[in-house]
Coordinates of N, CA, C and O in Angstrom, one line a residue:
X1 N -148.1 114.9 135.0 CA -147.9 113.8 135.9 C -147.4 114.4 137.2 O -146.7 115.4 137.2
X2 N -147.8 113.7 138.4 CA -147.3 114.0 139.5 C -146.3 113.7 140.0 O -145.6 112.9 139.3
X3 N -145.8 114.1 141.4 CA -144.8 113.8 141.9 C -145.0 111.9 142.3 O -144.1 111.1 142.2
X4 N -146.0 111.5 142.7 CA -146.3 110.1 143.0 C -146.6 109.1 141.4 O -146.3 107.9 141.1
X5 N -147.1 109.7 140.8 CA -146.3 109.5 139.0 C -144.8 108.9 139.1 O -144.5 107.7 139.1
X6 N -144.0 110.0 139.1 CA -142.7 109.6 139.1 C -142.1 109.1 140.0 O -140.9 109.0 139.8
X7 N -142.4 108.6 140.9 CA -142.0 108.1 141.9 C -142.5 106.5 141.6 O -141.7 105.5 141.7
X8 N -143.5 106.5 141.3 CA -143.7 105.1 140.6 C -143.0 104.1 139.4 O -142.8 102.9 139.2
X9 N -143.0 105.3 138.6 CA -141.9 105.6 137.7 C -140.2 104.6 137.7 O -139.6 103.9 136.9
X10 N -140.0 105.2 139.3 CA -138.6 105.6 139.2 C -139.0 103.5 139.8 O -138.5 102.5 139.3
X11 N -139.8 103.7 140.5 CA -140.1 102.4 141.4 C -140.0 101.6 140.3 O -139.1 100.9 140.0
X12 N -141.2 101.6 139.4 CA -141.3 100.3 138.1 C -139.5 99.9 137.4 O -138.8 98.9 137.3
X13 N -139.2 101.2 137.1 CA -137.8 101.4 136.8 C -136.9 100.4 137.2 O -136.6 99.4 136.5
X14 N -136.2 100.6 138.7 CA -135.5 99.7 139.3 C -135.8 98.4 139.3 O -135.1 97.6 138.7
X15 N -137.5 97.8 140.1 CA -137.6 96.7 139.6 C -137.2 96.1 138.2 O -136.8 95.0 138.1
X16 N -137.5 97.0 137.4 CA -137.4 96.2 136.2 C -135.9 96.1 135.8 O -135.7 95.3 135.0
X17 N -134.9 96.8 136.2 CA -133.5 97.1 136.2 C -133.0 96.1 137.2 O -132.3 95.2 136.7
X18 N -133.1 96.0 138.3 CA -132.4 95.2 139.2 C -132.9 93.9 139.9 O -132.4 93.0 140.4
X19 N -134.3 94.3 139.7 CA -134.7 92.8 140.4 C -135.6 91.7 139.8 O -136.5 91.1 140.3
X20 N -134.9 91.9 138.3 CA -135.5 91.1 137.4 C -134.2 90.4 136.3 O -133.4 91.1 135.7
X21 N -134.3 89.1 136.2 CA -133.6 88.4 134.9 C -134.0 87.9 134.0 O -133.5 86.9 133.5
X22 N -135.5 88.6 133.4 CA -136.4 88.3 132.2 C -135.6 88.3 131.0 O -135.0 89.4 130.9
X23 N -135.1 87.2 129.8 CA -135.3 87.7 128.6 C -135.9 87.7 127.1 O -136.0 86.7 126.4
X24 N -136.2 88.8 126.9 CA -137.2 88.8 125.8 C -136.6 89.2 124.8 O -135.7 90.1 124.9
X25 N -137.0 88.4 123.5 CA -136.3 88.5 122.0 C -136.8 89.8 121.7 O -138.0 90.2 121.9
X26 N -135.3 90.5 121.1 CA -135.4 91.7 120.6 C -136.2 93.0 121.8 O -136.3 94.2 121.4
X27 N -136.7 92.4 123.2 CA -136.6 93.3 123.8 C -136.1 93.7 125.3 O -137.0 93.5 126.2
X28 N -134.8 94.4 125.9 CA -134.1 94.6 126.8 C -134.3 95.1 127.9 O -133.6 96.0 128.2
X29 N -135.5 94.7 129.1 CA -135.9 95.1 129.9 C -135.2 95.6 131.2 O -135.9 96.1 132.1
X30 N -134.0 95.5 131.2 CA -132.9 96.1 131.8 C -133.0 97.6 131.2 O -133.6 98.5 131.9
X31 N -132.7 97.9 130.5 CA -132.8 99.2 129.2 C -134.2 100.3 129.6 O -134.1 101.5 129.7
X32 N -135.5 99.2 129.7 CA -137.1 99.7 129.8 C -136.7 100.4 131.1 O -137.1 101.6 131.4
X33 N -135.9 99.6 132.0 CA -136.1 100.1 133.7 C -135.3 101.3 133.7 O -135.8 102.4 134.0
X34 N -133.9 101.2 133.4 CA -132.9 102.5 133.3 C -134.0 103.5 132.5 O -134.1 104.6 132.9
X35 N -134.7 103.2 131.4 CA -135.4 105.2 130.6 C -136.5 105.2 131.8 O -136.8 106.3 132.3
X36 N -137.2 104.0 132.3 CA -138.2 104.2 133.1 C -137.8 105.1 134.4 O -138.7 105.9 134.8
X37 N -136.9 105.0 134.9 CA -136.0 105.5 136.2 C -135.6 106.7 135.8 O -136.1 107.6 136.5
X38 N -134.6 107.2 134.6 CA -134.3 109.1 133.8 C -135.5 109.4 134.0 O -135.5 110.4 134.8
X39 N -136.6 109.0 133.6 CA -137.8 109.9 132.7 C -138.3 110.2 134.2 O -138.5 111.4 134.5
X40 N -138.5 108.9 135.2 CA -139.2 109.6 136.7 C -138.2 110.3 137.3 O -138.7 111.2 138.0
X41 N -137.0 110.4 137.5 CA -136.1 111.2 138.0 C -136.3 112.9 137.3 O -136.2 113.8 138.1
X42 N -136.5 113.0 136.2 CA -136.7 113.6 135.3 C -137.8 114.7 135.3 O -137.8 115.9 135.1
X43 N -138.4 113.9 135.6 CA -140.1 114.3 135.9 C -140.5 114.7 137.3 O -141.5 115.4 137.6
X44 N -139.7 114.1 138.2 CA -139.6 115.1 139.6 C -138.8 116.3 139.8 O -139.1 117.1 140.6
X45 N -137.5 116.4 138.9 CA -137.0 117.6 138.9 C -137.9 118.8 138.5 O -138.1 119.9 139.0
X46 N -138.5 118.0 137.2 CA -139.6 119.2 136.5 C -140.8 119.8 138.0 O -141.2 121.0 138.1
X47 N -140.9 119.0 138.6 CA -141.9 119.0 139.3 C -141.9 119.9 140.5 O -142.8 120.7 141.0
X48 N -140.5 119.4 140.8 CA -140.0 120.2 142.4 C -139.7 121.9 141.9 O -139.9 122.9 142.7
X49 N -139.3 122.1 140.5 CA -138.9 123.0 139.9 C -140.0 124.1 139.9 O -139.9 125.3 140.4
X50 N -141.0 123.5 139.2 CA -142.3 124.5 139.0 C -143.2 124.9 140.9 O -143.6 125.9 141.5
X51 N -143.2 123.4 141.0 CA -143.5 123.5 142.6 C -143.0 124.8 143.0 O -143.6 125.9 143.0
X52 N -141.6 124.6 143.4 CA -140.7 126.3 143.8 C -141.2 127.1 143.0 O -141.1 128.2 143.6
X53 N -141.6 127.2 142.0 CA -142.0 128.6 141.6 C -143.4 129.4 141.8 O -143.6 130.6 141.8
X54 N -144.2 128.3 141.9 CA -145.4 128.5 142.6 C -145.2 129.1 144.0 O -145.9 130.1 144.3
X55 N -144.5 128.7 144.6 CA -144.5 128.6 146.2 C -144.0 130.0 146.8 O -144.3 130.3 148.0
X56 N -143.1 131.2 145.5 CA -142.6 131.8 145.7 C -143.3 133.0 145.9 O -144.2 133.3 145.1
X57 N -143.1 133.8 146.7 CA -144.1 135.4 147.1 C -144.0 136.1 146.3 O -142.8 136.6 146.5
X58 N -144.5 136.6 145.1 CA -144.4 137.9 144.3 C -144.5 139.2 144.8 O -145.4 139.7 145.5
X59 N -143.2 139.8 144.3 CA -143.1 141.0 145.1 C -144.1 141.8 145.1 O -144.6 142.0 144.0
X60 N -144.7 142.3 146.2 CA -145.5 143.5 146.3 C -145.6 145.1 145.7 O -144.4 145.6 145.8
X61 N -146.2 145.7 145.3 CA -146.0 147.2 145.3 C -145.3 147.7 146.1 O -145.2 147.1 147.2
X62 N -144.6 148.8 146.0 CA -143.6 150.1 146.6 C -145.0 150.6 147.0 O -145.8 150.8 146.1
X63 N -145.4 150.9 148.2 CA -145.7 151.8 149.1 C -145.3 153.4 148.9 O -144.3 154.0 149.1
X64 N -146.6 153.6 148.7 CA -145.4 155.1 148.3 C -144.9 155.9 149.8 O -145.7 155.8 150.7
X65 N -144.0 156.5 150.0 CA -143.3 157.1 151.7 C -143.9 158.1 151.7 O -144.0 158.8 150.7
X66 N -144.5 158.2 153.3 CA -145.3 158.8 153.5 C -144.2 159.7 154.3 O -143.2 159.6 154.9
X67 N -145.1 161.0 153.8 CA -144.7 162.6 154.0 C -145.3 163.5 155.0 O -146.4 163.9 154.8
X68 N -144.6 163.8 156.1 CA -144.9 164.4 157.0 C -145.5 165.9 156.8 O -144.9 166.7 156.1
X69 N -147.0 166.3 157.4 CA -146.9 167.8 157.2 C -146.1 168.9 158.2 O -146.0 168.7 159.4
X70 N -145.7 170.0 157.4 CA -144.4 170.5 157.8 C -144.8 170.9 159.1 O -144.0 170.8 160.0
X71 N -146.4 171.6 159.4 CA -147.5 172.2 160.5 C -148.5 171.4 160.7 O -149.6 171.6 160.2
X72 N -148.1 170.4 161.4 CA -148.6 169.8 162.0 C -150.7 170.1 162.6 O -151.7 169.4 162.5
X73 N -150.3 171.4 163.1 CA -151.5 172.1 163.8 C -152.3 173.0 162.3 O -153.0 174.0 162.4
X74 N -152.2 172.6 161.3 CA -152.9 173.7 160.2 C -153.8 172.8 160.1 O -154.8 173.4 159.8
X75 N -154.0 171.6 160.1 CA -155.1 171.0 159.7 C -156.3 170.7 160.4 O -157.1 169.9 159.9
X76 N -156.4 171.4 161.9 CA -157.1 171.2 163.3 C -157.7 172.3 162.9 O -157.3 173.3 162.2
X77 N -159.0 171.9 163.5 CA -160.3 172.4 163.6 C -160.3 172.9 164.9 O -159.9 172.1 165.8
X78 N -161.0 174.5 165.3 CA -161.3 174.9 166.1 C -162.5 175.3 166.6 O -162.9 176.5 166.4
X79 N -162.8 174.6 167.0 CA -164.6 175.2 167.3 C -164.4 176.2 168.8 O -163.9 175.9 169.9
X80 N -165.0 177.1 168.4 CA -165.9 177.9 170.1 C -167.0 177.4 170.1 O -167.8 177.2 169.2
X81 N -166.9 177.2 171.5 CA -168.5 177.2 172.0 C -169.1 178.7 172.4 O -170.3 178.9 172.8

């Protein structure tokens, strides 16, 4: 599920928690909205969580340090004409 998942989630949640005074035998839709609201709060942590891990640069290789030669001039080519 996505981040717009739970956000809908969290949305159905509330409505059904605060801006509703339905009641149904044997079932408590106040109750539906509060797990509906955990599970999308829930479910965005998961989300933002993995997100950041994705997002993160994996370290590169060590470079190996590069070593100066001691004579510079030994590896020049001299041509006569």
């Amino acid at each position: 599920m996505g981040l717009g998942g739970c956000i809908l989630m969290v949305a159905i949640g509330g409505i059904l928690t605060f801006a509703t005074d339905w009641d149904a035998n044997g079932f408590n839709v106040h109750l539906v909205g509060l797990i509906l609201m955990a599970v999308g709060f829930i479910g965005m942590a998961a989300y933002v969580s993995v997100y950041k891990r994705r997002r993160m640069i994996p370290p590169t290789a060590a470079t190996p340090p590069v070593v100066e030669d001691p004579d510079p001039h030994h590896h020049r080519h001299h041509y006569e004409i």
